[in-house]
């Protein structure tokens, strides 16, 4: 494995898998795709003069110099709304996934502190895994109300079991290793053992899982918005644009195809990154 740890009983120093994973062609391609979508989302709205909320007289107009992708059913610029929608996707990914990673890892490591708490947490993970992400999102949207908050909560709860189980697996694997057993025999405190031997391995595993979870988060947001339970109009998101644009697919194909392309590039890039991290982690 690329993730290694050292011990006073003789081991190797831990080195993160992320730099090594980024050297591969697959990872570089994924990084370029993600960076491209991120730059479009961050810089595009600043460079475009059009307001994504400004309505106009030209409804469902075709591409022109003033509206490169045309306009929607109320005359709003589609390119401006698509690029602003990328920001919504990034907000969901960067807000919900790191929260799920931290919370899930802490819950997963509870088994190393208290066995009963660890078992209770595992049952919670089993319960959450019984729900598909979209079904969970529909239930949450019905309990609270559709919008950014319900999407973030859905992503957090959907990603929680993966991070928690991964942390627990890393904990159990490291506790069974010879150098960890030797450290315990020598009287090394449990907190130091966890910090020195378990957390480095969890860090690399969580890094690989972050890309997977972000790709899943983007799909959840898109799916919920397509169903009408995600980001609500007039706030532009890629999912809401796909939902509305599908009604005008033959009249104005660019309406739905542009957000589909941006969402596809983001998910594909994140998937390539996740695959590269997993390959490096297994070496």
mmCIF file of C-alpha atoms in Angstrom:
data_model
loop_
_atom_site.group_PDB
_atom_site.id
_atom_site.type_symbol
_atom_site.label_atom_id
_atom_site.label_comp_id
_atom_site.label_asym_id
_atom_site.label_seq_id
_atom_site.Cartn_x
_atom_site.Cartn_y
_atom_site.Cartn_z
ATOM 1 C CA UNK A 1 0.000 0.000 0.000
ATOM 2 C CA UNK A 2 1.138 3.552 -0.575
ATOM 3 C CA UNK A 3 -0.112 4.572 2.841
ATOM 4 C CA UNK A 4 2.372 3.503 5.461
ATOM 5 C CA UNK A 5 2.925 4.264 9.090
ATOM 6 C CA UNK A 6 5.826 4.084 11.460
ATOM 7 C CA UNK A 7 6.080 2.814 14.921
ATOM 8 C CA UNK A 8 8.559 2.802 17.681
ATOM 9 C CA UNK A 9 8.631 -0.929 17.142
ATOM 10 C CA UNK A 10 9.988 -0.427 13.651
ATOM 11 C CA UNK A 11 7.877 0.609 10.693
ATOM 12 C CA UNK A 12 7.880 2.900 7.743
ATOM 13 C CA UNK A 13 6.930 6.489 7.646
ATOM 14 C CA UNK A 14 3.504 7.343 6.379
ATOM 15 C CA UNK A 15 3.418 9.170 3.101
ATOM 16 C CA UNK A 16 0.193 10.467 1.590
ATOM 17 C CA UNK A 17 -1.134 8.782 -1.537
ATOM 18 C CA UNK A 18 -2.563 11.978 -3.045
ATOM 19 C CA UNK A 19 0.658 13.348 -4.668
ATOM 20 C CA UNK A 20 1.507 9.947 -6.174
ATOM 21 C CA UNK A 21 -2.041 9.450 -7.456
ATOM 22 C CA UNK A 22 -2.033 12.821 -9.246
ATOM 23 C CA UNK A 23 0.936 11.773 -11.380
ATOM 24 C CA UNK A 24 -1.190 9.358 -13.422
ATOM 25 C CA UNK A 25 -2.786 10.273 -16.743
ATOM 26 C CA UNK A 26 -6.241 9.350 -15.497
ATOM 27 C CA UNK A 27 -5.942 11.621 -12.476
ATOM 28 C CA UNK A 28 -4.554 14.496 -14.526
ATOM 29 C CA UNK A 29 -7.440 14.207 -16.977
ATOM 30 C CA UNK A 30 -9.928 14.203 -14.118
ATOM 31 C CA UNK A 31 -8.236 17.165 -12.457
ATOM 32 C CA UNK A 32 -8.324 19.149 -15.717
ATOM 33 C CA UNK A 33 -12.048 18.439 -16.226
ATOM 34 C CA UNK A 34 -12.923 19.384 -12.650
ATOM 35 C CA UNK A 35 -10.733 22.509 -12.806
ATOM 36 C CA UNK A 36 -12.381 23.525 -16.090
ATOM 37 C CA UNK A 37 -15.895 23.264 -14.646
ATOM 38 C CA UNK A 38 -14.827 25.021 -11.437
ATOM 39 C CA UNK A 39 -13.247 27.909 -13.366
ATOM 40 C CA UNK A 40 -16.339 28.240 -15.546
ATOM 41 C CA UNK A 41 -18.501 28.400 -12.450
ATOM 42 C CA UNK A 42 -16.301 30.856 -10.578
ATOM 43 C CA UNK A 43 -15.138 33.149 -13.367
ATOM 44 C CA UNK A 44 -17.916 32.799 -15.953
ATOM 45 C CA UNK A 45 -20.558 34.824 -14.096
ATOM 46 C CA UNK A 46 -17.973 37.547 -13.446
ATOM 47 C CA UNK A 47 -17.070 37.854 -17.132
ATOM 48 C CA UNK A 48 -20.590 37.637 -18.552
ATOM 49 C CA UNK A 49 -22.619 40.844 -18.606
ATOM 50 C CA UNK A 50 -25.932 38.958 -18.435
ATOM 51 C CA UNK A 51 -27.832 38.604 -15.172
ATOM 52 C CA UNK A 52 -29.056 34.998 -14.589
ATOM 53 C CA UNK A 53 -32.243 36.374 -13.003
ATOM 54 C CA UNK A 54 -32.997 39.145 -15.511
ATOM 55 C CA UNK A 55 -36.061 38.384 -17.621
ATOM 56 C CA UNK A 56 -36.384 39.632 -21.180
ATOM 57 C CA UNK A 57 -38.770 39.838 -24.085
ATOM 58 C CA UNK A 58 -37.070 37.118 -26.166
ATOM 59 C CA UNK A 59 -38.436 33.848 -24.775
ATOM 60 C CA UNK A 60 -36.800 30.605 -25.956
ATOM 61 C CA UNK A 61 -34.619 32.520 -28.406
ATOM 62 C CA UNK A 62 -31.822 30.706 -30.203
ATOM 63 C CA UNK A 63 -28.092 31.390 -29.790
ATOM 64 C CA UNK A 64 -26.923 34.906 -30.598
ATOM 65 C CA UNK A 65 -24.035 37.246 -29.795
ATOM 66 C CA UNK A 66 -25.888 38.656 -26.820
ATOM 67 C CA UNK A 67 -27.100 35.207 -25.654
ATOM 68 C CA UNK A 68 -24.583 32.514 -26.747
ATOM 69 C CA UNK A 69 -26.857 29.648 -25.646
ATOM 70 C CA UNK A 70 -30.137 31.462 -26.188
ATOM 71 C CA UNK A 71 -32.765 32.285 -23.585
ATOM 72 C CA UNK A 72 -35.223 30.320 -21.457
ATOM 73 C CA UNK A 73 -39.015 30.477 -21.358
ATOM 74 C CA UNK A 74 -39.013 33.918 -19.688
ATOM 75 C CA UNK A 75 -36.111 35.416 -21.616
ATOM 76 C CA UNK A 76 -33.287 34.776 -19.116
ATOM 77 C CA UNK A 77 -29.774 34.122 -20.484
ATOM 78 C CA UNK A 78 -29.144 30.358 -20.465
ATOM 79 C CA UNK A 79 -25.348 30.559 -20.388
ATOM 80 C CA UNK A 80 -25.394 32.863 -17.364
ATOM 81 C CA UNK A 81 -27.838 30.556 -15.563
ATOM 82 C CA UNK A 82 -25.854 27.420 -16.426
ATOM 83 C CA UNK A 83 -22.605 28.896 -15.117
ATOM 84 C CA UNK A 84 -24.325 30.141 -11.987
ATOM 85 C CA UNK A 85 -25.769 26.644 -11.606
ATOM 86 C CA UNK A 86 -22.229 25.257 -11.456
ATOM 87 C CA UNK A 87 -21.713 27.396 -8.360
ATOM 88 C CA UNK A 88 -24.695 25.697 -6.717
ATOM 89 C CA UNK A 89 -23.194 22.273 -7.491
ATOM 90 C CA UNK A 90 -19.837 23.314 -6.051
ATOM 91 C CA UNK A 91 -21.526 24.751 -2.966
ATOM 92 C CA UNK A 92 -23.322 21.457 -2.324
ATOM 93 C CA UNK A 93 -20.146 19.420 -2.878
ATOM 94 C CA UNK A 94 -17.862 21.619 -0.787
ATOM 95 C CA UNK A 95 -20.347 22.124 2.028
ATOM 96 C CA UNK A 96 -21.988 18.723 2.459
ATOM 97 C CA UNK A 97 -19.222 16.254 1.567
ATOM 98 C CA UNK A 98 -16.504 17.560 3.932
ATOM 99 C CA UNK A 99 -19.111 17.705 6.719
ATOM 100 C CA UNK A 100 -20.032 14.067 6.025
ATOM 101 C CA UNK A 101 -16.339 13.112 5.912
ATOM 102 C CA UNK A 102 -15.536 14.632 9.308
ATOM 103 C CA UNK A 103 -18.691 13.441 11.049
ATOM 104 C CA UNK A 104 -18.600 9.976 9.480
ATOM 105 C CA UNK A 105 -14.931 9.449 10.345
ATOM 106 C CA UNK A 106 -15.458 10.487 13.955
ATOM 107 C CA UNK A 107 -18.474 8.194 14.290
ATOM 108 C CA UNK A 108 -16.583 5.339 12.652
ATOM 109 C CA UNK A 109 -13.698 5.708 15.098
ATOM 110 C CA UNK A 110 -16.030 5.497 18.078
ATOM 111 C CA UNK A 111 -15.528 1.745 17.999
ATOM 112 C CA UNK A 112 -11.949 2.307 19.071
ATOM 113 C CA UNK A 113 -13.132 4.238 22.116
ATOM 114 C CA UNK A 114 -16.235 2.366 23.197
ATOM 115 C CA UNK A 115 -17.458 -0.918 21.756
ATOM 116 C CA UNK A 116 -21.139 -0.344 22.550
ATOM 117 C CA UNK A 117 -21.108 3.100 20.953
ATOM 118 C CA UNK A 118 -19.347 1.666 17.943
ATOM 119 C CA UNK A 119 -22.003 -1.016 17.499
ATOM 120 C CA UNK A 120 -24.816 1.535 17.842
ATOM 121 C CA UNK A 121 -23.205 3.706 15.180
ATOM 122 C CA UNK A 122 -22.896 0.731 12.827
ATOM 123 C CA UNK A 123 -26.606 0.051 13.172
ATOM 124 C CA UNK A 124 -27.267 3.695 12.274
ATOM 125 C CA UNK A 125 -25.104 3.287 9.188
ATOM 126 C CA UNK A 126 -27.018 0.130 8.226
ATOM 127 C CA UNK A 127 -30.278 2.070 8.508
ATOM 128 C CA UNK A 128 -29.045 4.904 6.299
ATOM 129 C CA UNK A 129 -27.689 2.455 3.720
ATOM 130 C CA UNK A 130 -31.181 1.022 3.386
ATOM 131 C CA UNK A 131 -32.328 4.229 1.676
ATOM 132 C CA UNK A 132 -31.353 5.230 -1.839
ATOM 133 C CA UNK A 133 -30.021 8.781 -1.978
ATOM 134 C CA UNK A 134 -32.957 10.101 -3.991
ATOM 135 C CA UNK A 135 -35.540 8.359 -1.790
ATOM 136 C CA UNK A 136 -33.850 9.784 1.285
ATOM 137 C CA UNK A 137 -33.881 13.212 -0.341
ATOM 138 C CA UNK A 138 -37.577 12.953 -1.129
ATOM 139 C CA UNK A 139 -38.337 12.027 2.477
ATOM 140 C CA UNK A 140 -36.257 14.910 3.843
ATOM 141 C CA UNK A 141 -37.834 17.377 1.380
ATOM 142 C CA UNK A 142 -41.288 16.292 2.551
ATOM 143 C CA UNK A 143 -40.328 16.663 6.230
ATOM 144 C CA UNK A 144 -38.740 20.088 5.856
ATOM 145 C CA UNK A 145 -39.075 21.735 2.457
ATOM 146 C CA UNK A 146 -37.294 21.456 -0.900
ATOM 147 C CA UNK A 147 -34.257 23.668 -1.289
ATOM 148 C CA UNK A 148 -30.530 23.904 -0.694
ATOM 149 C CA UNK A 149 -30.856 22.893 2.968
ATOM 150 C CA UNK A 150 -32.661 19.635 2.218
ATOM 151 C CA UNK A 151 -30.139 18.793 -0.522
ATOM 152 C CA UNK A 152 -27.187 19.360 1.844
ATOM 153 C CA UNK A 153 -28.774 17.225 4.583
ATOM 154 C CA UNK A 154 -29.495 14.468 2.048
ATOM 155 C CA UNK A 155 -25.905 14.431 0.803
ATOM 156 C CA UNK A 156 -24.513 14.380 4.347
ATOM 157 C CA UNK A 157 -26.717 11.481 5.435
ATOM 158 C CA UNK A 158 -26.062 9.573 2.200
ATOM 159 C CA UNK A 159 -22.266 9.912 2.456
ATOM 160 C CA UNK A 160 -22.048 9.363 6.209
ATOM 161 C CA UNK A 161 -22.042 5.518 6.194
ATOM 162 C CA UNK A 162 -19.276 5.267 3.583
ATOM 163 C CA UNK A 163 -16.873 7.487 5.536
ATOM 164 C CA UNK A 164 -17.823 5.875 8.842
ATOM 165 C CA UNK A 165 -17.392 2.299 7.665
ATOM 166 C CA UNK A 166 -14.118 3.145 5.978
ATOM 167 C CA UNK A 167 -12.786 4.697 9.184
ATOM 168 C CA UNK A 168 -13.885 1.664 11.193
ATOM 169 C CA UNK A 169 -12.237 -0.708 8.705
ATOM 170 C CA UNK A 170 -8.977 1.260 8.895
ATOM 171 C CA UNK A 171 -9.170 1.205 12.691
ATOM 172 C CA UNK A 172 -9.659 -2.558 12.886
ATOM 173 C CA UNK A 173 -6.950 -3.238 10.289
ATOM 174 C CA UNK A 174 -4.388 -1.094 12.084
ATOM 175 C CA UNK A 175 -5.181 -2.417 15.556
ATOM 176 C CA UNK A 176 -4.379 -5.938 14.310
ATOM 177 C CA UNK A 177 -0.965 -4.971 12.939
ATOM 178 C CA UNK A 178 2.179 -6.155 14.709
ATOM 179 C CA UNK A 179 3.642 -2.708 15.326
ATOM 180 C CA UNK A 180 0.378 -1.474 16.856
ATOM 181 C CA UNK A 181 0.122 -4.545 19.075
ATOM 182 C CA UNK A 182 3.743 -3.977 20.115
ATOM 183 C CA UNK A 183 3.004 -0.331 20.914
ATOM 184 C CA UNK A 184 0.077 -1.376 23.105
ATOM 185 C CA UNK A 185 2.232 -3.945 24.904
ATOM 186 C CA UNK A 186 4.853 -1.253 25.528
ATOM 187 C CA UNK A 187 2.160 0.905 27.122
ATOM 188 C CA UNK A 188 1.744 3.519 24.408
ATOM 189 C CA UNK A 189 -1.483 5.479 25.149
ATOM 190 C CA UNK A 190 -4.464 4.591 22.955
ATOM 191 C CA UNK A 191 -4.921 8.193 21.826
ATOM 192 C CA UNK A 192 -1.339 8.316 20.561
ATOM 193 C CA UNK A 193 -1.756 4.962 18.814
ATOM 194 C CA UNK A 194 -4.871 6.181 17.015
ATOM 195 C CA UNK A 195 -3.248 9.482 16.072
ATOM 196 C CA UNK A 196 -0.015 7.941 14.790
ATOM 197 C CA UNK A 197 -1.096 4.715 13.113
ATOM 198 C CA UNK A 198 -4.810 4.908 12.344
ATOM 199 C CA UNK A 199 -5.509 8.512 11.346
ATOM 200 C CA UNK A 200 -2.862 8.662 8.555
ATOM 201 C CA UNK A 201 -4.447 5.636 6.896
ATOM 202 C CA UNK A 202 -7.930 7.090 7.347
ATOM 203 C CA UNK A 203 -6.713 10.334 5.754
ATOM 204 C CA UNK A 204 -5.684 8.695 2.499
ATOM 205 C CA UNK A 205 -8.795 6.522 2.375
ATOM 206 C CA UNK A 206 -11.021 9.547 3.011
ATOM 207 C CA UNK A 207 -9.209 11.507 0.273
ATOM 208 C CA UNK A 208 -10.105 8.857 -2.284
ATOM 209 C CA UNK A 209 -13.661 8.683 -1.001
ATOM 210 C CA UNK A 210 -14.085 12.473 -1.138
ATOM 211 C CA UNK A 211 -14.007 12.467 -4.929
ATOM 212 C CA UNK A 212 -16.526 9.602 -5.065
ATOM 213 C CA UNK A 213 -18.813 11.352 -2.579
ATOM 214 C CA UNK A 214 -18.629 14.650 -4.482
ATOM 215 C CA UNK A 215 -19.590 12.925 -7.718
ATOM 216 C CA UNK A 216 -22.472 11.263 -5.869
ATOM 217 C CA UNK A 217 -23.467 14.613 -4.333
ATOM 218 C CA UNK A 218 -23.630 16.242 -7.761
ATOM 219 C CA UNK A 219 -25.855 13.413 -8.999
ATOM 220 C CA UNK A 220 -28.120 13.677 -5.950
ATOM 221 C CA UNK A 221 -28.557 17.432 -6.410
ATOM 222 C CA UNK A 222 -29.253 16.974 -10.101
ATOM 223 C CA UNK A 223 -31.680 14.117 -9.505
ATOM 224 C CA UNK A 224 -33.626 15.886 -6.769
ATOM 225 C CA UNK A 225 -33.836 19.094 -8.793
ATOM 226 C CA UNK A 226 -34.983 17.189 -11.881
ATOM 227 C CA UNK A 227 -37.763 15.681 -9.745
ATOM 228 C CA UNK A 228 -38.643 19.117 -8.373
ATOM 229 C CA UNK A 229 -37.478 18.429 -4.805
ATOM 230 C CA UNK A 230 -34.040 20.067 -4.971
ATOM 231 C CA UNK A 231 -33.019 23.670 -5.603
ATOM 232 C CA UNK A 232 -36.156 25.671 -6.276
ATOM 233 C CA UNK A 233 -36.723 28.287 -9.011
ATOM 234 C CA UNK A 234 -35.835 31.022 -9.667
ATOM 235 C CA UNK A 235 -32.417 29.983 -8.267
ATOM 236 C CA UNK A 236 -30.579 28.427 -11.214
ATOM 237 C CA UNK A 237 -29.056 24.983 -10.746
ATOM 238 C CA UNK A 238 -28.020 22.436 -13.333
ATOM 239 C CA UNK A 239 -30.715 20.051 -12.141
ATOM 240 C CA UNK A 240 -33.538 22.592 -12.359
ATOM 241 C CA UNK A 241 -32.378 23.639 -15.825
ATOM 242 C CA UNK A 242 -32.410 20.008 -16.974
ATOM 243 C CA UNK A 243 -35.863 19.560 -15.481
ATOM 244 C CA UNK A 244 -37.328 22.616 -17.195
ATOM 245 C CA UNK A 245 -35.289 22.295 -20.389
ATOM 246 C CA UNK A 246 -36.488 18.736 -20.984
ATOM 247 C CA UNK A 247 -39.926 20.176 -21.756
ATOM 248 C CA UNK A 248 -38.440 22.170 -24.655
ATOM 249 C CA UNK A 249 -35.941 19.558 -25.829
ATOM 250 C CA UNK A 250 -37.043 19.566 -29.469
ATOM 251 C CA UNK A 251 -37.806 23.278 -29.644
ATOM 252 C CA UNK A 252 -34.629 24.405 -27.838
ATOM 253 C CA UNK A 253 -32.178 21.485 -27.293
ATOM 254 C CA UNK A 254 -29.437 23.723 -25.892
ATOM 255 C CA UNK A 255 -31.648 24.515 -22.886
ATOM 256 C CA UNK A 256 -31.145 21.060 -21.331
ATOM 257 C CA UNK A 257 -27.996 19.888 -23.119
ATOM 258 C CA UNK A 258 -25.742 22.643 -21.747
ATOM 259 C CA UNK A 259 -26.371 21.828 -18.046
ATOM 260 C CA UNK A 260 -26.213 18.081 -18.856
ATOM 261 C CA UNK A 261 -22.756 18.619 -20.380
ATOM 262 C CA UNK A 262 -21.481 20.650 -17.423
ATOM 263 C CA UNK A 263 -22.851 18.185 -14.868
ATOM 264 C CA UNK A 264 -21.466 15.255 -16.864
ATOM 265 C CA UNK A 265 -17.987 16.800 -17.061
ATOM 266 C CA UNK A 266 -17.955 17.461 -13.323
ATOM 267 C CA UNK A 267 -19.106 13.947 -12.384
ATOM 268 C CA UNK A 268 -16.767 12.292 -14.909
ATOM 269 C CA UNK A 269 -13.760 14.290 -13.700
ATOM 270 C CA UNK A 270 -14.462 13.469 -10.068
ATOM 271 C CA UNK A 271 -14.918 9.795 -10.963
ATOM 272 C CA UNK A 272 -11.529 9.704 -12.703
ATOM 273 C CA UNK A 273 -9.890 11.289 -9.660
ATOM 274 C CA UNK A 274 -11.553 8.820 -7.298
ATOM 275 C CA UNK A 275 -10.480 5.873 -9.428
ATOM 276 C CA UNK A 276 -6.872 7.098 -9.484
ATOM 277 C CA UNK A 277 -6.789 7.560 -5.708
ATOM 278 C CA UNK A 278 -8.208 4.083 -5.179
ATOM 279 C CA UNK A 279 -5.655 2.524 -7.513
ATOM 280 C CA UNK A 280 -2.792 4.264 -5.700
ATOM 281 C CA UNK A 281 -4.227 3.328 -2.287
ATOM 282 C CA UNK A 282 -4.279 -0.365 -3.212
ATOM 283 C CA UNK A 283 -0.635 -0.455 -4.269
#
